[in-house]
């Protein structure tokens, strides 16, 4: 069940836990059990690889640490308790005015956007208002929430979300607006060879070679149809590939935890971070409990970064050293937290 991967360094051991990989509810349970164990100074649980890294003092042994993990796995593995059952009590304790009926996960919109809607979405991204550049990592939590006009207890209201979505557009990277069918077809006749053939057809008509002109025009038309068909199929393939992956986020809105598509995230949204969560937007941490994030896509560093919500003093600190920030495209590997977009 629990095998030792590396224990050569005194006071440091890495285990491989069977069944931990992708088990979001099990990671926090193991982490909490180890932290509560006397003599354990630090714990890093990776639900992606199924490994656990533990730092402990001389009062413990590798076997005693393994026993704690095995007991936790035996108790929690196979149970129907989801990670939300670990996360929600903490939110309820912090936000006592929220009832248990309000704190529930909402459905995910799994619908596909039609090509027409996709063009409208891309245009709205290009026309969106530029966001103000702020030193978010320097701000205190109270200043941060005040600047974004949001409550950490209830998140944004539906009205505020609608207004900000119109103002800032969807949470998508800017892309070129897909071409219409007419523009793709028209582009087939804008090349130099086609222009030369057109001139040749005109000369043929002027000199009485009508048949030659018709043949040339037919060749140009067939070439245009083939080019139009090929490019249209290529556009559809590219758009279908973009639609294969539709990340979502667990978000606090109107005092309710809901799962929403990443493109519907707006500035000021409160994100709930947990192991395995894909971070869908740049955000500033407001709460964190043993939170670690894989930022290899951003920095190339293979080891997860331990996060801390405390404000930083240096305004010019490098991006990778802003440990109170999380960034779009990275992945939560351990712990849990709250962040404001």
mmCIF file of C-alpha atoms in Angstrom:
data_model
loop_
_atom_site.group_PDB
_atom_site.id
_atom_site.type_symbol
_atom_site.label_atom_id
_atom_site.label_comp_id
_atom_site.label_asym_id
_atom_site.label_seq_id
_atom_site.Cartn_x
_atom_site.Cartn_y
_atom_site.Cartn_z
ATOM 1 C CA UNK A 1 0.000 0.000 0.000
ATOM 2 C CA UNK A 2 2.777 2.456 1.024
ATOM 3 C CA UNK A 3 6.286 1.913 -0.338
ATOM 4 C CA UNK A 4 9.437 3.879 0.494
ATOM 5 C CA UNK A 5 10.951 5.645 -2.518
ATOM 6 C CA UNK A 6 13.835 7.483 -0.869
ATOM 7 C CA UNK A 7 14.965 7.626 2.765
ATOM 8 C CA UNK A 8 18.734 8.138 2.469
ATOM 9 C CA UNK A 9 18.610 11.636 3.979
ATOM 10 C CA UNK A 10 18.057 11.648 7.739
ATOM 11 C CA UNK A 11 14.736 13.224 8.727
ATOM 12 C CA UNK A 12 13.429 13.154 5.163
ATOM 13 C CA UNK A 13 11.493 10.389 3.405
ATOM 14 C CA UNK A 14 9.466 10.071 0.231
ATOM 15 C CA UNK A 15 6.710 7.458 -0.076
ATOM 16 C CA UNK A 16 4.708 6.110 -2.997
ATOM 17 C CA UNK A 17 1.081 5.600 -1.946
ATOM 18 C CA UNK A 18 -1.098 3.215 -3.936
ATOM 19 C CA UNK A 19 -4.437 4.801 -4.791
ATOM 20 C CA UNK A 20 -3.314 8.373 -4.063
ATOM 21 C CA UNK A 21 -2.883 9.384 -7.716
ATOM 22 C CA UNK A 22 -5.818 11.618 -8.759
ATOM 23 C CA UNK A 23 -7.570 10.898 -5.425
ATOM 24 C CA UNK A 24 -8.321 14.518 -4.535
ATOM 25 C CA UNK A 25 -10.084 13.688 -1.274
ATOM 26 C CA UNK A 26 -7.260 11.445 -0.024
ATOM 27 C CA UNK A 27 -4.393 13.946 -0.387
ATOM 28 C CA UNK A 28 -5.689 16.460 2.195
ATOM 29 C CA UNK A 29 -6.578 13.614 4.592
ATOM 30 C CA UNK A 30 -2.999 12.266 4.506
ATOM 31 C CA UNK A 31 -1.585 15.771 4.828
ATOM 32 C CA UNK A 32 -3.774 16.611 7.830
ATOM 33 C CA UNK A 33 -2.958 13.324 9.578
ATOM 34 C CA UNK A 34 0.793 13.803 9.159
ATOM 35 C CA UNK A 35 0.764 17.440 10.258
ATOM 36 C CA UNK A 36 -1.163 16.443 13.378
ATOM 37 C CA UNK A 37 1.473 13.787 14.127
ATOM 38 C CA UNK A 38 4.089 14.912 16.661
ATOM 39 C CA UNK A 39 7.521 15.602 15.221
ATOM 40 C CA UNK A 40 6.489 16.116 11.596
ATOM 41 C CA UNK A 41 7.737 19.531 10.436
ATOM 42 C CA UNK A 42 6.652 19.615 6.803
ATOM 43 C CA UNK A 43 4.534 17.576 4.383
ATOM 44 C CA UNK A 44 4.132 17.719 0.613
ATOM 45 C CA UNK A 45 1.472 15.515 -0.993
ATOM 46 C CA UNK A 46 1.397 15.190 -4.781
ATOM 47 C CA UNK A 47 -1.861 13.700 -6.051
ATOM 48 C CA UNK A 48 -0.550 13.713 -9.610
ATOM 49 C CA UNK A 49 2.311 11.294 -8.958
ATOM 50 C CA UNK A 50 0.854 9.625 -5.850
ATOM 51 C CA UNK A 51 3.900 10.502 -3.720
ATOM 52 C CA UNK A 52 4.265 11.961 -0.228
ATOM 53 C CA UNK A 53 7.349 13.848 0.985
ATOM 54 C CA UNK A 54 7.709 14.119 4.776
ATOM 55 C CA UNK A 55 10.188 16.050 6.967
ATOM 56 C CA UNK A 56 10.386 14.786 10.564
ATOM 57 C CA UNK A 57 12.578 14.965 13.690
ATOM 58 C CA UNK A 58 14.584 12.280 15.453
ATOM 59 C CA UNK A 59 11.616 11.252 17.557
ATOM 60 C CA UNK A 60 10.089 9.489 14.551
ATOM 61 C CA UNK A 61 11.160 6.759 12.196
ATOM 62 C CA UNK A 62 10.339 5.927 8.602
ATOM 63 C CA UNK A 63 8.157 3.061 9.839
ATOM 64 C CA UNK A 64 6.181 5.278 12.205
ATOM 65 C CA UNK A 65 5.478 7.779 9.425
ATOM 66 C CA UNK A 66 4.473 4.950 7.088
ATOM 67 C CA UNK A 67 2.063 3.637 9.709
ATOM 68 C CA UNK A 68 0.295 7.002 9.934
ATOM 69 C CA UNK A 69 -0.142 7.095 6.141
ATOM 70 C CA UNK A 70 -1.360 3.490 5.968
ATOM 71 C CA UNK A 71 -3.934 4.076 8.700
ATOM 72 C CA UNK A 72 -5.203 7.191 6.928
ATOM 73 C CA UNK A 73 -5.457 5.416 3.578
ATOM 74 C CA UNK A 74 -7.183 2.425 5.154
ATOM 75 C CA UNK A 75 -9.691 4.711 6.842
ATOM 76 C CA UNK A 76 -10.439 7.060 3.945
ATOM 77 C CA UNK A 77 -9.709 5.150 0.720
ATOM 78 C CA UNK A 78 -12.824 3.798 -0.905
ATOM 79 C CA UNK A 79 -15.101 6.025 1.098
ATOM 80 C CA UNK A 80 -17.676 8.103 -0.712
ATOM 81 C CA UNK A 81 -16.529 11.316 0.987
ATOM 82 C CA UNK A 82 -15.382 13.813 -1.609
ATOM 83 C CA UNK A 83 -12.787 16.522 -1.154
ATOM 84 C CA UNK A 84 -15.560 19.071 -0.852
ATOM 85 C CA UNK A 85 -16.466 17.475 2.490
ATOM 86 C CA UNK A 86 -12.990 18.423 3.710
ATOM 87 C CA UNK A 87 -13.093 21.898 2.201
ATOM 88 C CA UNK A 88 -16.638 23.019 2.959
ATOM 89 C CA UNK A 89 -16.504 22.690 6.776
ATOM 90 C CA UNK A 90 -13.527 25.077 6.778
ATOM 91 C CA UNK A 91 -15.490 27.576 4.705
ATOM 92 C CA UNK A 92 -18.531 27.171 6.955
ATOM 93 C CA UNK A 93 -16.421 27.770 10.053
ATOM 94 C CA UNK A 94 -14.949 30.921 8.510
ATOM 95 C CA UNK A 95 -18.261 32.181 7.100
ATOM 96 C CA UNK A 96 -20.770 31.322 9.801
ATOM 97 C CA UNK A 97 -23.603 33.213 8.128
ATOM 98 C CA UNK A 98 -23.520 30.840 5.157
ATOM 99 C CA UNK A 99 -25.830 27.883 5.622
ATOM 100 C CA UNK A 100 -24.969 24.378 4.530
ATOM 101 C CA UNK A 101 -27.761 24.568 1.939
ATOM 102 C CA UNK A 102 -26.019 27.474 0.231
ATOM 103 C CA UNK A 103 -22.614 25.833 0.103
ATOM 104 C CA UNK A 104 -23.151 23.332 -2.654
ATOM 105 C CA UNK A 105 -21.503 22.595 -5.965
ATOM 106 C CA UNK A 106 -23.334 23.721 -9.077
ATOM 107 C CA UNK A 107 -23.376 22.039 -12.482
ATOM 108 C CA UNK A 108 -20.802 22.557 -15.186
ATOM 109 C CA UNK A 109 -21.923 23.980 -18.510
ATOM 110 C CA UNK A 110 -20.711 21.357 -20.944
ATOM 111 C CA UNK A 111 -22.330 22.837 -24.019
ATOM 112 C CA UNK A 112 -20.305 23.490 -27.155
ATOM 113 C CA UNK A 113 -20.159 26.908 -28.741
ATOM 114 C CA UNK A 114 -21.322 27.139 -32.331
ATOM 115 C CA UNK A 115 -18.926 28.708 -34.891
ATOM 116 C CA UNK A 116 -21.078 31.849 -34.963
ATOM 117 C CA UNK A 117 -20.972 32.227 -31.184
ATOM 118 C CA UNK A 118 -17.248 31.497 -31.226
ATOM 119 C CA UNK A 119 -16.646 34.433 -33.573
ATOM 120 C CA UNK A 120 -18.722 36.659 -31.302
ATOM 121 C CA UNK A 121 -16.714 35.537 -28.278
ATOM 122 C CA UNK A 122 -13.377 36.233 -30.022
ATOM 123 C CA UNK A 123 -14.587 39.702 -31.026
ATOM 124 C CA UNK A 124 -15.653 40.439 -27.446
ATOM 125 C CA UNK A 125 -12.150 39.471 -26.259
ATOM 126 C CA UNK A 126 -10.526 41.855 -28.744
ATOM 127 C CA UNK A 127 -12.892 44.703 -27.778
ATOM 128 C CA UNK A 128 -12.620 44.132 -24.007
ATOM 129 C CA UNK A 129 -11.425 46.928 -21.737
ATOM 130 C CA UNK A 130 -7.801 46.753 -20.630
ATOM 131 C CA UNK A 131 -7.406 45.945 -16.937
ATOM 132 C CA UNK A 132 -5.480 48.341 -14.721
ATOM 133 C CA UNK A 133 -1.911 47.303 -13.897
ATOM 134 C CA UNK A 134 -1.559 46.958 -10.127
ATOM 135 C CA UNK A 135 1.102 45.576 -7.774
ATOM 136 C CA UNK A 136 -1.312 42.966 -6.463
ATOM 137 C CA UNK A 137 1.396 41.061 -4.573
ATOM 138 C CA UNK A 138 2.053 44.143 -2.399
ATOM 139 C CA UNK A 139 -1.515 44.755 -1.324
ATOM 140 C CA UNK A 140 -2.948 43.581 1.969
ATOM 141 C CA UNK A 141 -5.967 41.292 1.760
ATOM 142 C CA UNK A 142 -8.367 44.018 2.907
ATOM 143 C CA UNK A 143 -7.012 46.463 0.300
ATOM 144 C CA UNK A 144 -7.206 43.771 -2.358
ATOM 145 C CA UNK A 145 -10.846 42.900 -1.696
ATOM 146 C CA UNK A 146 -11.780 46.570 -1.441
ATOM 147 C CA UNK A 147 -10.099 47.402 -4.767
ATOM 148 C CA UNK A 148 -11.980 44.581 -6.504
ATOM 149 C CA UNK A 149 -15.229 45.300 -4.613
ATOM 150 C CA UNK A 150 -15.764 41.693 -3.548
ATOM 151 C CA UNK A 151 -16.506 39.834 -0.327
ATOM 152 C CA UNK A 152 -14.352 36.843 0.561
ATOM 153 C CA UNK A 153 -17.343 35.401 2.426
ATOM 154 C CA UNK A 154 -19.820 35.378 -0.450
ATOM 155 C CA UNK A 155 -17.889 36.209 -3.612
ATOM 156 C CA UNK A 156 -19.303 38.332 -6.410
ATOM 157 C CA UNK A 157 -23.010 38.829 -6.989
ATOM 158 C CA UNK A 158 -24.648 37.700 -10.232
ATOM 159 C CA UNK A 159 -25.196 41.321 -11.221
ATOM 160 C CA UNK A 160 -21.515 42.190 -10.701
ATOM 161 C CA UNK A 161 -20.462 39.140 -12.746
ATOM 162 C CA UNK A 162 -22.701 40.192 -15.661
ATOM 163 C CA UNK A 163 -21.361 43.758 -15.604
ATOM 164 C CA UNK A 164 -17.719 42.676 -15.464
ATOM 165 C CA UNK A 165 -18.195 40.092 -18.189
ATOM 166 C CA UNK A 166 -19.497 42.837 -20.480
ATOM 167 C CA UNK A 167 -16.724 45.206 -19.425
ATOM 168 C CA UNK A 168 -13.693 42.905 -19.499
ATOM 169 C CA UNK A 169 -14.929 40.164 -21.820
ATOM 170 C CA UNK A 170 -14.556 36.402 -21.341
ATOM 171 C CA UNK A 171 -11.491 34.884 -19.698
ATOM 172 C CA UNK A 172 -9.788 33.857 -22.951
ATOM 173 C CA UNK A 173 -6.461 34.708 -24.516
ATOM 174 C CA UNK A 174 -6.843 37.054 -27.516
ATOM 175 C CA UNK A 175 -7.084 35.212 -30.818
ATOM 176 C CA UNK A 176 -7.791 36.211 -34.380
ATOM 177 C CA UNK A 177 -11.486 36.230 -35.267
ATOM 178 C CA UNK A 178 -12.353 33.156 -37.404
ATOM 179 C CA UNK A 179 -12.893 34.006 -41.062
ATOM 180 C CA UNK A 180 -16.318 33.704 -42.639
ATOM 181 C CA UNK A 181 -16.952 31.307 -45.533
ATOM 182 C CA UNK A 182 -17.239 34.204 -48.002
ATOM 183 C CA UNK A 183 -13.861 35.698 -46.985
ATOM 184 C CA UNK A 184 -12.154 32.295 -47.309
ATOM 185 C CA UNK A 185 -13.596 31.868 -50.821
ATOM 186 C CA UNK A 186 -12.671 35.436 -51.853
ATOM 187 C CA UNK A 187 -9.091 34.925 -50.665
ATOM 188 C CA UNK A 188 -8.637 32.146 -53.217
ATOM 189 C CA UNK A 189 -8.672 34.747 -56.032
ATOM 190 C CA UNK A 190 -6.241 37.253 -54.496
ATOM 191 C CA UNK A 191 -2.960 35.554 -55.452
ATOM 192 C CA UNK A 192 -0.604 36.677 -58.240
ATOM 193 C CA UNK A 193 -0.988 33.478 -60.377
ATOM 194 C CA UNK A 194 -4.783 33.882 -60.375
ATOM 195 C CA UNK A 195 -4.394 37.538 -61.385
ATOM 196 C CA UNK A 196 -2.133 36.534 -64.292
ATOM 197 C CA UNK A 197 -4.659 33.932 -65.423
ATOM 198 C CA UNK A 198 -7.370 36.574 -65.262
ATOM 199 C CA UNK A 199 -5.299 38.876 -67.466
ATOM 200 C CA UNK A 200 -4.724 35.981 -69.896
ATOM 201 C CA UNK A 201 -8.482 35.318 -70.037
ATOM 202 C CA UNK A 202 -9.123 39.009 -70.764
ATOM 203 C CA UNK A 203 -6.544 39.009 -73.570
ATOM 204 C CA UNK A 204 -8.105 35.857 -75.015
ATOM 205 C CA UNK A 205 -11.543 37.476 -75.126
ATOM 206 C CA UNK A 206 -10.086 40.617 -76.730
ATOM 207 C CA UNK A 207 -8.419 38.555 -79.474
ATOM 208 C CA UNK A 208 -11.450 36.366 -80.112
ATOM 209 C CA UNK A 209 -10.338 33.334 -78.109
ATOM 210 C CA UNK A 210 -13.555 32.934 -76.125
ATOM 211 C CA UNK A 211 -13.085 29.172 -75.692
ATOM 212 C CA UNK A 212 -9.616 29.730 -74.244
ATOM 213 C CA UNK A 213 -11.013 32.337 -71.852
ATOM 214 C CA UNK A 214 -13.746 29.944 -70.683
ATOM 215 C CA UNK A 215 -11.165 27.181 -70.078
ATOM 216 C CA UNK A 216 -8.947 29.555 -68.085
ATOM 217 C CA UNK A 217 -11.914 30.787 -66.036
ATOM 218 C CA UNK A 218 -12.946 27.190 -65.371
ATOM 219 C CA UNK A 219 -9.443 26.312 -64.136
ATOM 220 C CA UNK A 220 -9.426 29.365 -61.822
ATOM 221 C CA UNK A 221 -12.887 28.492 -60.457
ATOM 222 C CA UNK A 222 -11.973 24.819 -59.826
ATOM 223 C CA UNK A 223 -8.777 25.929 -58.081
ATOM 224 C CA UNK A 224 -10.810 28.328 -55.919
ATOM 225 C CA UNK A 225 -13.324 25.635 -54.939
ATOM 226 C CA UNK A 226 -10.533 23.198 -53.992
ATOM 227 C CA UNK A 227 -8.747 25.860 -51.945
ATOM 228 C CA UNK A 228 -11.974 26.902 -50.234
ATOM 229 C CA UNK A 229 -12.840 23.298 -49.311
ATOM 230 C CA UNK A 230 -9.352 22.590 -47.945
ATOM 231 C CA UNK A 231 -9.124 25.754 -45.844
ATOM 232 C CA UNK A 232 -12.665 25.370 -44.498
ATOM 233 C CA UNK A 233 -11.924 21.833 -43.317
ATOM 234 C CA UNK A 234 -8.663 23.044 -41.739
ATOM 235 C CA UNK A 235 -10.507 25.826 -39.870
ATOM 236 C CA UNK A 236 -13.089 23.354 -38.557
ATOM 237 C CA UNK A 237 -10.349 20.965 -37.400
ATOM 238 C CA UNK A 238 -8.480 23.727 -35.540
ATOM 239 C CA UNK A 239 -11.664 24.971 -33.853
ATOM 240 C CA UNK A 240 -12.671 21.435 -32.849
ATOM 241 C CA UNK A 241 -9.240 20.894 -31.253
ATOM 242 C CA UNK A 242 -9.664 24.100 -29.248
ATOM 243 C CA UNK A 243 -13.009 22.819 -27.974
ATOM 244 C CA UNK A 244 -11.667 19.457 -26.771
ATOM 245 C CA UNK A 245 -10.333 20.864 -23.500
ATOM 246 C CA UNK A 246 -12.737 23.073 -21.560
ATOM 247 C CA UNK A 247 -11.265 23.672 -18.079
ATOM 248 C CA UNK A 248 -13.579 24.692 -15.279
ATOM 249 C CA UNK A 249 -13.125 26.273 -11.865
ATOM 250 C CA UNK A 250 -14.722 25.947 -8.444
ATOM 251 C CA UNK A 251 -15.853 29.468 -7.627
ATOM 252 C CA UNK A 252 -17.713 31.262 -4.816
ATOM 253 C CA UNK A 253 -20.596 33.418 -6.090
ATOM 254 C CA UNK A 254 -23.610 34.740 -4.204
ATOM 255 C CA UNK A 255 -22.476 32.669 -1.231
ATOM 256 C CA UNK A 256 -22.680 29.446 -3.268
ATOM 257 C CA UNK A 257 -19.858 27.205 -4.437
ATOM 258 C CA UNK A 258 -20.387 26.509 -8.129
ATOM 259 C CA UNK A 259 -18.335 24.961 -10.912
ATOM 260 C CA UNK A 260 -18.197 27.231 -13.945
ATOM 261 C CA UNK A 261 -16.362 27.227 -17.309
ATOM 262 C CA UNK A 262 -13.021 29.047 -17.271
ATOM 263 C CA UNK A 263 -14.129 31.608 -19.877
ATOM 264 C CA UNK A 264 -16.866 32.876 -17.517
ATOM 265 C CA UNK A 265 -14.370 33.862 -14.800
ATOM 266 C CA UNK A 266 -14.172 37.647 -14.203
ATOM 267 C CA UNK A 267 -11.885 39.924 -12.141
ATOM 268 C CA UNK A 268 -12.903 39.677 -8.492
ATOM 269 C CA UNK A 269 -14.066 36.054 -8.595
ATOM 270 C CA UNK A 270 -13.087 33.971 -5.565
ATOM 271 C CA UNK A 271 -11.445 30.710 -6.674
ATOM 272 C CA UNK A 272 -11.379 27.652 -4.419
ATOM 273 C CA UNK A 273 -8.052 25.849 -4.904
ATOM 274 C CA UNK A 274 -7.563 22.186 -4.077
ATOM 275 C CA UNK A 275 -5.220 19.369 -5.194
ATOM 276 C CA UNK A 276 -5.539 18.712 -8.902
ATOM 277 C CA UNK A 277 -7.183 22.079 -9.617
ATOM 278 C CA UNK A 278 -6.213 23.766 -12.881
ATOM 279 C CA UNK A 279 -5.751 27.477 -12.224
ATOM 280 C CA UNK A 280 -7.859 29.208 -14.852
ATOM 281 C CA UNK A 281 -6.765 32.824 -14.272
ATOM 282 C CA UNK A 282 -4.038 34.873 -12.630
ATOM 283 C CA UNK A 283 -5.070 35.415 -9.019
ATOM 284 C CA UNK A 284 -3.863 36.693 -5.648
ATOM 285 C CA UNK A 285 -4.063 34.362 -2.665
ATOM 286 C CA UNK A 286 -6.169 35.454 0.280
ATOM 287 C CA UNK A 287 -6.020 32.168 2.232
ATOM 288 C CA UNK A 288 -3.760 29.109 2.004
ATOM 289 C CA UNK A 289 -3.232 25.916 3.980
ATOM 290 C CA UNK A 290 -0.074 24.018 2.927
ATOM 291 C CA UNK A 291 -0.790 25.086 -0.648
ATOM 292 C CA UNK A 292 1.725 24.059 -3.305
ATOM 293 C CA UNK A 293 1.524 24.755 -7.045
ATOM 294 C CA UNK A 294 3.319 23.218 -10.012
ATOM 295 C CA UNK A 295 4.615 26.257 -11.945
ATOM 296 C CA UNK A 296 6.898 24.344 -14.308
ATOM 297 C CA UNK A 297 4.940 25.694 -17.290
ATOM 298 C CA UNK A 298 5.861 29.210 -16.131
ATOM 299 C CA UNK A 299 9.374 28.858 -14.709
ATOM 300 C CA UNK A 300 10.651 25.446 -15.848
ATOM 301 C CA UNK A 301 11.198 24.480 -12.189
ATOM 302 C CA UNK A 302 10.137 20.872 -11.613
ATOM 303 C CA UNK A 303 9.512 21.146 -7.846
ATOM 304 C CA UNK A 304 6.140 22.537 -6.659
ATOM 305 C CA UNK A 305 6.206 26.023 -5.139
ATOM 306 C CA UNK A 306 4.863 26.473 -1.606
ATOM 307 C CA UNK A 307 2.482 29.421 -1.500
ATOM 308 C CA UNK A 308 1.862 32.006 1.230
ATOM 309 C CA UNK A 309 -0.925 34.615 1.138
ATOM 310 C CA UNK A 310 1.056 37.277 3.038
ATOM 311 C CA UNK A 311 1.762 40.497 1.143
ATOM 312 C CA UNK A 312 5.263 41.133 -0.221
ATOM 313 C CA UNK A 313 7.238 44.345 0.283
ATOM 314 C CA UNK A 314 9.263 44.501 -2.932
ATOM 315 C CA UNK A 315 7.266 45.866 -5.871
ATOM 316 C CA UNK A 316 9.836 44.654 -8.426
ATOM 317 C CA UNK A 317 10.172 41.098 -7.164
ATOM 318 C CA UNK A 318 10.456 38.631 -10.100
ATOM 319 C CA UNK A 319 7.262 36.961 -11.249
ATOM 320 C CA UNK A 320 8.367 33.471 -10.177
ATOM 321 C CA UNK A 321 9.140 34.693 -6.625
ATOM 322 C CA UNK A 322 5.709 36.164 -5.976
ATOM 323 C CA UNK A 323 4.621 33.330 -3.716
ATOM 324 C CA UNK A 324 1.296 34.984 -2.878
ATOM 325 C CA UNK A 325 0.222 34.819 -6.537
ATOM 326 C CA UNK A 326 -1.034 31.936 -8.690
ATOM 327 C CA UNK A 327 -1.031 31.991 -12.475
ATOM 328 C CA UNK A 328 -3.183 30.721 -15.303
ATOM 329 C CA UNK A 329 -2.050 27.385 -16.725
ATOM 330 C CA UNK A 330 -0.443 26.103 -13.507
ATOM 331 C CA UNK A 331 -1.698 23.226 -11.337
ATOM 332 C CA UNK A 332 -2.351 22.796 -7.606
ATOM 333 C CA UNK A 333 -0.396 19.811 -6.281
ATOM 334 C CA UNK A 334 -1.192 19.946 -2.557
ATOM 335 C CA UNK A 335 -3.039 21.805 0.184
ATOM 336 C CA UNK A 336 -5.932 24.155 -0.386
ATOM 337 C CA UNK A 337 -6.664 27.845 -0.503
ATOM 338 C CA UNK A 338 -8.741 30.764 -1.733
ATOM 339 C CA UNK A 339 -7.614 33.283 -4.347
ATOM 340 C CA UNK A 340 -9.184 36.347 -5.923
ATOM 341 C CA UNK A 341 -8.859 36.792 -9.681
#
